[in-house]
CSV table of C-alpha atoms in Angstrom, one decimal:
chain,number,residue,atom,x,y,z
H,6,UNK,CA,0.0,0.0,0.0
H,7,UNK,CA,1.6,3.4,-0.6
H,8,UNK,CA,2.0,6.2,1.8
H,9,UNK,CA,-0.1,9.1,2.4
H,10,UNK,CA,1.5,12.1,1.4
H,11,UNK,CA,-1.1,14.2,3.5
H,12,UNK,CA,-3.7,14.0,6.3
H,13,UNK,CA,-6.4,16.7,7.4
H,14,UNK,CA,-10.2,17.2,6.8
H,15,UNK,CA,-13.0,18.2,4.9
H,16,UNK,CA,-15.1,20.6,5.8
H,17,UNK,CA,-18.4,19.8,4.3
H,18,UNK,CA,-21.1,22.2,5.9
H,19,UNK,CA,-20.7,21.1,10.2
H,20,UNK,CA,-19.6,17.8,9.3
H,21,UNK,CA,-15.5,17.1,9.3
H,22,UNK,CA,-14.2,14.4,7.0
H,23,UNK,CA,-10.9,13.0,8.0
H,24,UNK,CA,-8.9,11.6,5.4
H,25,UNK,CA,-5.5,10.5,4.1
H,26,UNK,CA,-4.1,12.1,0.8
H,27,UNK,CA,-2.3,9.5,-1.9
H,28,UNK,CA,-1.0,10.2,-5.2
H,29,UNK,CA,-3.3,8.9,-7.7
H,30,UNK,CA,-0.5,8.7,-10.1
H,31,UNK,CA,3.0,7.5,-11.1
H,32,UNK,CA,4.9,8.5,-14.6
H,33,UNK,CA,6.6,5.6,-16.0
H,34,UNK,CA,10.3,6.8,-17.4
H,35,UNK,CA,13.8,5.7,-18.2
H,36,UNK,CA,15.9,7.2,-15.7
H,37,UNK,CA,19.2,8.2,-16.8
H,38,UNK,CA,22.3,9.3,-14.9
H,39,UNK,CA,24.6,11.9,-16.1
H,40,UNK,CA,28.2,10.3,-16.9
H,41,UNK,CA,31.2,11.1,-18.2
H,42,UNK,CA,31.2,9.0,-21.4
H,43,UNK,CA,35.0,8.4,-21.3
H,44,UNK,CA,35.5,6.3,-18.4
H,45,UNK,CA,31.2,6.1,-17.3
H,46,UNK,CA,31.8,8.2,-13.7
H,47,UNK,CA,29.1,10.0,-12.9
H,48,UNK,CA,29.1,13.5,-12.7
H,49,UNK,CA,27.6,15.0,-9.4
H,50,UNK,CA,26.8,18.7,-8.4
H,51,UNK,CA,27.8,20.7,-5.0
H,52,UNK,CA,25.7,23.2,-3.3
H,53,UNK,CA,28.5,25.6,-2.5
H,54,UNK,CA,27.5,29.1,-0.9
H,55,UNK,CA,28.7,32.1,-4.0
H,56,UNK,CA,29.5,33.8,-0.9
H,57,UNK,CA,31.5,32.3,1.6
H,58,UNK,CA,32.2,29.3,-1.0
H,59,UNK,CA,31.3,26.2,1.7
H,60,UNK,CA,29.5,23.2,0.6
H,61,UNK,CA,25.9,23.4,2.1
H,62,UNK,CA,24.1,20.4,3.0
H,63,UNK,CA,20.7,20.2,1.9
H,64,UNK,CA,18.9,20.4,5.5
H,65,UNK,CA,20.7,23.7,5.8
H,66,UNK,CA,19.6,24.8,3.1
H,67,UNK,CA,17.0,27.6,3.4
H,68,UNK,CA,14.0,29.5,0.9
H,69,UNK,CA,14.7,33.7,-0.2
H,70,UNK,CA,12.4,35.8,-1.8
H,71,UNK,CA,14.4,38.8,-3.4
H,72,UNK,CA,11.9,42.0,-3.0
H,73,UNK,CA,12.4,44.9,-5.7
H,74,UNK,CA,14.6,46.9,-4.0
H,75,UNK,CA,17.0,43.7,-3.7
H,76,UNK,CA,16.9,42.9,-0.3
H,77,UNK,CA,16.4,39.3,0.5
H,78,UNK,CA,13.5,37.6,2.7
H,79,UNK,CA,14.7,34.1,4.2
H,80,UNK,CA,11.9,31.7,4.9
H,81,UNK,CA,12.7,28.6,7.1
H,82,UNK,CA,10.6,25.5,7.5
H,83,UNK,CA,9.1,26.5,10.1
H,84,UNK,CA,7.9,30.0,8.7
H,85,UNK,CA,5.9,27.5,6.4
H,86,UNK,CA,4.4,25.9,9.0
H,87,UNK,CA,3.4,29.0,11.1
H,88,UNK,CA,1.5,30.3,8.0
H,89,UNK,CA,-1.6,31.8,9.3
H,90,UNK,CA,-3.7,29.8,6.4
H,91,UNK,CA,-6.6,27.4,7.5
H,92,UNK,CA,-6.4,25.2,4.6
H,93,UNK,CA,-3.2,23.7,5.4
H,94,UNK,CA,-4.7,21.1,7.4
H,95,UNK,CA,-8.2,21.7,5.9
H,96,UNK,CA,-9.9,21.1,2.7
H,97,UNK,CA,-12.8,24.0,1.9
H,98,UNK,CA,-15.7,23.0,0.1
H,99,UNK,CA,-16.1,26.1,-1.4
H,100,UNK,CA,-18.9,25.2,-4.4
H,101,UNK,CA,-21.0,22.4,-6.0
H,102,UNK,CA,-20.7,22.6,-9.9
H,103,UNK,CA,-21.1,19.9,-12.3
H,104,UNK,CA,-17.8,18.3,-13.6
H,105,UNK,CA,-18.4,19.5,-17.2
H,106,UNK,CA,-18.4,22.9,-16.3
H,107,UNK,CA,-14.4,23.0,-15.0
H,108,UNK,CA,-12.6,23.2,-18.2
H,109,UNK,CA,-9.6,20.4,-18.4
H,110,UNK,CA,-6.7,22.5,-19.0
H,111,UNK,CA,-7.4,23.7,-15.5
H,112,UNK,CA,-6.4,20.2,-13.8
H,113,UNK,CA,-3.1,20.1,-12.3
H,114,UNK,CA,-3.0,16.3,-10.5
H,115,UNK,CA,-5.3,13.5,-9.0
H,116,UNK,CA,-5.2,12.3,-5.7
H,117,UNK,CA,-6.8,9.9,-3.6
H,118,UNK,CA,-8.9,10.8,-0.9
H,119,UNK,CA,-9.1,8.1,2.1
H,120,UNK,CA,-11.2,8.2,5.0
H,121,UNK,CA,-9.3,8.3,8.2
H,122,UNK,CA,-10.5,6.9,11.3
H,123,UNK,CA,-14.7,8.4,12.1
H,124,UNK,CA,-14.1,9.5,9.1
H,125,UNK,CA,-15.8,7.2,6.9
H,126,UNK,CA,-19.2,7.3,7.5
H,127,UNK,CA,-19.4,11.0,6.5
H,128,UNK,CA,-16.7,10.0,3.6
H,129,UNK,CA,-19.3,7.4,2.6
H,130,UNK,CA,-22.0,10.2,2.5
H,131,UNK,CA,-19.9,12.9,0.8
H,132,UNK,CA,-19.6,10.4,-2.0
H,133,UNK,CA,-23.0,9.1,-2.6
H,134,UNK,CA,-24.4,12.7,-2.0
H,135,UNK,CA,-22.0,13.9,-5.3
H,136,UNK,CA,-23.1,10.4,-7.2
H,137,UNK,CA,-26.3,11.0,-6.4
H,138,UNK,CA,-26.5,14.8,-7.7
H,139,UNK,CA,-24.1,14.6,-10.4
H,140,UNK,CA,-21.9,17.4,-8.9
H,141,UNK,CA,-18.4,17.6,-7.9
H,142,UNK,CA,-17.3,19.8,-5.0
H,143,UNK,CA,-14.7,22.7,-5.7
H,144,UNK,CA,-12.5,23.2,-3.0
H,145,UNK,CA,-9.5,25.0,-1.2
H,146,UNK,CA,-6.5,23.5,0.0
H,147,UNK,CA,-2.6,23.9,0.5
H,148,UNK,CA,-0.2,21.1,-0.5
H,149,UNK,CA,3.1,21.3,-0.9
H,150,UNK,CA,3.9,25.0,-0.3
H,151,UNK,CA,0.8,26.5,-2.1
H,152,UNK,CA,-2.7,26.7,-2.3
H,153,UNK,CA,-4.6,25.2,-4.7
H,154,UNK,CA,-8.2,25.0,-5.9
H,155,UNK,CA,-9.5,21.5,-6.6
H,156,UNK,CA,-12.6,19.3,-7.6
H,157,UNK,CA,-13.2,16.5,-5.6
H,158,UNK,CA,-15.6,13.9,-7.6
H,159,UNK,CA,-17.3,10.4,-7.0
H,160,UNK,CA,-15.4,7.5,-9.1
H,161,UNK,CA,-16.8,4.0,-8.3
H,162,UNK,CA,-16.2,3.7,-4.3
H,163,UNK,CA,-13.5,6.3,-3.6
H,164,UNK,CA,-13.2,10.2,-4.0
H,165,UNK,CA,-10.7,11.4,-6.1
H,166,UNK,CA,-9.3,15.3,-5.5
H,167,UNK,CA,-8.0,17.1,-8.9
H,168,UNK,CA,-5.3,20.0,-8.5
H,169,UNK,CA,-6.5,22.6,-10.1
H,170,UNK,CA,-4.4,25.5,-11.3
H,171,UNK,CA,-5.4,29.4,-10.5
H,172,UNK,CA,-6.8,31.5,-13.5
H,173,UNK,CA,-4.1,33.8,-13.7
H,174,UNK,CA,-1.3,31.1,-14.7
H,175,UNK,CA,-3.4,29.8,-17.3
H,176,UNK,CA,-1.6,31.4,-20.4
H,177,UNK,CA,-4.2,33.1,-23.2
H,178,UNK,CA,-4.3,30.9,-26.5
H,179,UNK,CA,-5.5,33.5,-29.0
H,180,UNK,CA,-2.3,33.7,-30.2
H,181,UNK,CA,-2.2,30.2,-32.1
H,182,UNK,CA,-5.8,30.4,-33.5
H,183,UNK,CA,-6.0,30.4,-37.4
H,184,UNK,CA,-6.5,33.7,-39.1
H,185,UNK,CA,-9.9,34.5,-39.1
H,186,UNK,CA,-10.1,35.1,-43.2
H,187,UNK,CA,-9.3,31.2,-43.5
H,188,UNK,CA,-12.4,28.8,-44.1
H,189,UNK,CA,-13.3,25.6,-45.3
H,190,UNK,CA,-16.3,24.2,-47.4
H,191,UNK,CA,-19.4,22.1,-46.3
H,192,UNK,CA,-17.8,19.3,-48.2
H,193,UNK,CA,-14.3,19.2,-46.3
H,194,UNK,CA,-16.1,19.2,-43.1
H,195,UNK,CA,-18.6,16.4,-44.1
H,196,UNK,CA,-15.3,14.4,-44.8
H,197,UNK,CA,-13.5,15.3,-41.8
H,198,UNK,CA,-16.7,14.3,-39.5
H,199,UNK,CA,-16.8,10.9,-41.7
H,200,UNK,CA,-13.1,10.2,-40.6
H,201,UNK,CA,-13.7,11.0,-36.6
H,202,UNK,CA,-17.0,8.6,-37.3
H,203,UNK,CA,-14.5,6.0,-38.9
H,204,UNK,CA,-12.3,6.7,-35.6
H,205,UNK,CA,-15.0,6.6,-33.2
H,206,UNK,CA,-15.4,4.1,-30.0
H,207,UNK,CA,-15.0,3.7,-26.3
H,208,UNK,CA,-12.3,4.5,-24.7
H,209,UNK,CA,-10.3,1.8,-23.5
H,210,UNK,CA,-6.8,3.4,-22.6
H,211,UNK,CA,-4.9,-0.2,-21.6
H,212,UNK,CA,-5.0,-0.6,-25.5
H,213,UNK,CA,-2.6,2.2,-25.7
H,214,UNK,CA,1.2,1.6,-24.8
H,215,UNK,CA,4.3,4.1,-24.2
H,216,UNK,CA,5.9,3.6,-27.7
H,217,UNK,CA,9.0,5.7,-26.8
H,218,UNK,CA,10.1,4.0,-23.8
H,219,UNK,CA,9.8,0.4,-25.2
H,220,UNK,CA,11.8,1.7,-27.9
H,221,UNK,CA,14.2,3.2,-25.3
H,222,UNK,CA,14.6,0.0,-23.1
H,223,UNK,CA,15.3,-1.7,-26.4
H,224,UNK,CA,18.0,0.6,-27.2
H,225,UNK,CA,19.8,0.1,-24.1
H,226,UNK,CA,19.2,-3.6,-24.2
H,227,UNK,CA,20.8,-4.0,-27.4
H,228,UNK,CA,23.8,-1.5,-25.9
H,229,UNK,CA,23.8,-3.4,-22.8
H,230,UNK,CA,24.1,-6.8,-25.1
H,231,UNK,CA,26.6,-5.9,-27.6
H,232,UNK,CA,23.8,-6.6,-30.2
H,233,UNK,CA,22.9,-3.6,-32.8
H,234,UNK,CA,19.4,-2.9,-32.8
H,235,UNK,CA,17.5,-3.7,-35.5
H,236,UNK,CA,16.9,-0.3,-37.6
H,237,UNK,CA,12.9,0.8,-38.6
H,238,UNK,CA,12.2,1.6,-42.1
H,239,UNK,CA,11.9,4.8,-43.5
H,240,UNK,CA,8.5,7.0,-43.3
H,241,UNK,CA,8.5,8.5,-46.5
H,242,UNK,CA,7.3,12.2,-46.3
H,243,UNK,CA,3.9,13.2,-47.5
H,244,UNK,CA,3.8,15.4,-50.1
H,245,UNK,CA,1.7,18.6,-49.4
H,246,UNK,CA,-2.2,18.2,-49.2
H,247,UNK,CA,-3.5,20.2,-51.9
H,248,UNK,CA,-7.4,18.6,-52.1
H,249,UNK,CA,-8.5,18.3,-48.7
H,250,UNK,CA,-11.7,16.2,-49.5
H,251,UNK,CA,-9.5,13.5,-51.7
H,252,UNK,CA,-7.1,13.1,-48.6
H,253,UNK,CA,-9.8,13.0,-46.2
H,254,UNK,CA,-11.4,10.4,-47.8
H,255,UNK,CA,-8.0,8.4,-48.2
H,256,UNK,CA,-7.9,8.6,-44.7
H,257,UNK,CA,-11.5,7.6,-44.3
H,258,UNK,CA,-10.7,4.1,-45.8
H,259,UNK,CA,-7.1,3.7,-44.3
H,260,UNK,CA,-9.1,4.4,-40.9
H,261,UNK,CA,-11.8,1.5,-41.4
H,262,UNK,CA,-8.7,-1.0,-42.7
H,263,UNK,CA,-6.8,-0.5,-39.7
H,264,UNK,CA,-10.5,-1.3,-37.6
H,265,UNK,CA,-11.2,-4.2,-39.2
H,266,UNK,CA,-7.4,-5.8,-39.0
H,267,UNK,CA,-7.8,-4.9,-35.1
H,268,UNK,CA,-10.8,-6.7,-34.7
H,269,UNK,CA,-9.4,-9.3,-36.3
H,270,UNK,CA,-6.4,-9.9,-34.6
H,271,UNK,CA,-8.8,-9.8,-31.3
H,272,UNK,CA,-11.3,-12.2,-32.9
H,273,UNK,CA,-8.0,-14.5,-32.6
C-alpha cells in the first residue's frame, strides 16, 4: 500500500471528513544518470554558498524571496508551518458545480482521498451525496507550499481530488488560432466528420502503450548486449495536401482497414 502524502479534513457544511491524501499517479520513465562518457563516472553537483564558497548540506539549506529593492526575505521550514492559512490542514468545500463545467486544462494532478479513522461514515456520505447529484465539490487546499483550488468527484467507491491551477497562470491561447479570413467548405467538413466517425469508439486506454520507452529500453538492451538494434524503415514524407476532401477520404478508408485488422487480430 503506498504512503499518504497528507492528512487533514474536509469541511463539508458542520460535518468534518478525515482523510489520508495519496498520489493517484506514477509516470513511468527511463531514468538516466549523467556520466562522463569516457570512463562512465558519474558527474555529481555541490551546493556551494557564492558567498562564503562552503559546501551546504541540503537540510541547511534555506527559501529567499528577493523583493524589488534587492533585499532578501529568508523563509525557514518552520515560517511555512506558522503560516496563518486554515487550509493547510483543511480542505474548503467552497462550491457544488457539475464536472463539465471546469474546463480540463485547469487540472493540475489527481489524488486519492481516504477516510481516516470516524471519518468514513461522512466520507461514505460525501460520495454518494455527489453520485447522487451529479456534482463535484470545488475546494480549497494547501499542498506542498501553495494553495490550490480543486474538484473533488465520486469515481466507483473512492473520491478522487484534482489540483487545479489558479486563473491567472493559465496562459491566453488566442495567439495560435488560425487567421480568421481562413475557411473551409461544407464538403471538407462532411469528410473530416466521416473520418472521426470512422475513428469513433470507447475508450479503453490499456489498449494504448508508451511507444517511446519500449523503444528506449530496447536501445539500451541491445547496448547493454553488444547486439545492434534492429533499424525501422523509413517514413516516406507526404507530399503537401492540396485537395483536402481527396485526402480526407483516403484517410476515411485507411481508418476502417486499420479497424477491421484490429478486430481481427482480437477475434484470434
Amino acid at each position: 500500500m503506498p504512503r499518504s502524502i497528507w492528512k487533514g479534513a474536509i469541511s463539508f457544511g458542520l460535518v468534518t471528513i478525515p482523510i489520508k491524501l495519496y498520489s493517484a499517479t506514477e509516470e513511468k520513465d527511463i531514468s538516466f544518470r549523467q556520466v562522463h562518457p569516457t570512463d562512465g563516472g558519474r558527474i555529481k553537483y555541490k551546493r556551494v554558498c557564492e558567498k562564503c564558497g562552503k559546501e551546504i548540506p541540503y537540510a541547511e539549506i534555506a527559501k529567499g524571496y528577493e523583493l524589488p529593492d534587492g533585499r532578501l526575505v529568508i523563509l525557514t521550514s518552520e515560517d511555512f508551518d506558522d503560516l496563518p492559512l486554515s487550509t493547510t490542514k483543511a480542505v474548503e468545500v467552497v462550491q457544488f458545480v457539475a464536472e463539465e463545467e471546469v474546463d480540463p486544462t485547469y487540472f493540475a494532478k489527481t489524488y486519492f482521498l481516504q477516510a481516516d479513522g470516524p471519518g468514513i461514515k461522512p466520507y461514505v456520505l460525501l460520495r454518494d451525496a455527489l453520485t447522487k447529484t451529479g456534482k463535484s465539490a470545488v475546494v480549497k487546499v494547501a499542498l506542498r507550499s501553495r494553495e490550490s483550488l480543486a474538484l473533488i468527484r465520486s469515481k466507483d467507491d473512492v473520491l478522487l481530488m484534482h489540483t487545479m491551477l489558479w486563473p491567472d497562470e493559465l496562459r491566453d491561447g488566442s495567439f495560435a488560432a488560425p487567421p480568421s479570413e481562413v475557411t473551409v467548405s461544407d464538403a471538407e467538413v462532411t469528410m473530416a466528420q466521416s473520418f472521426i466517425d470512422a475513428l469513433s469508439g470507447d475508450f479503453e486506454p490499456e489498449e494504448y502503450h508508451d511507444s517511446y520507452r519500449e523503444a528506449l529500453e530496447a536501445l539500451v538492451q541491445s547496448k547493454a548486449e553488444g547486439v545492434p538494434l534492429e533499424a525501422e524503415p523509413e517514413v516516406q514524407e507526404q507530399a503537401e495536401v492540396v485537395d483536402l476532401v481527396a485526402a480526407l477520404r483516403a484517410s476515411v478508408e485507411a481508418a476502417k482497414k486499420r479497424r477491421e485488422a484490429a478486430a481481427e487480430s482480437k477475434a484470434v
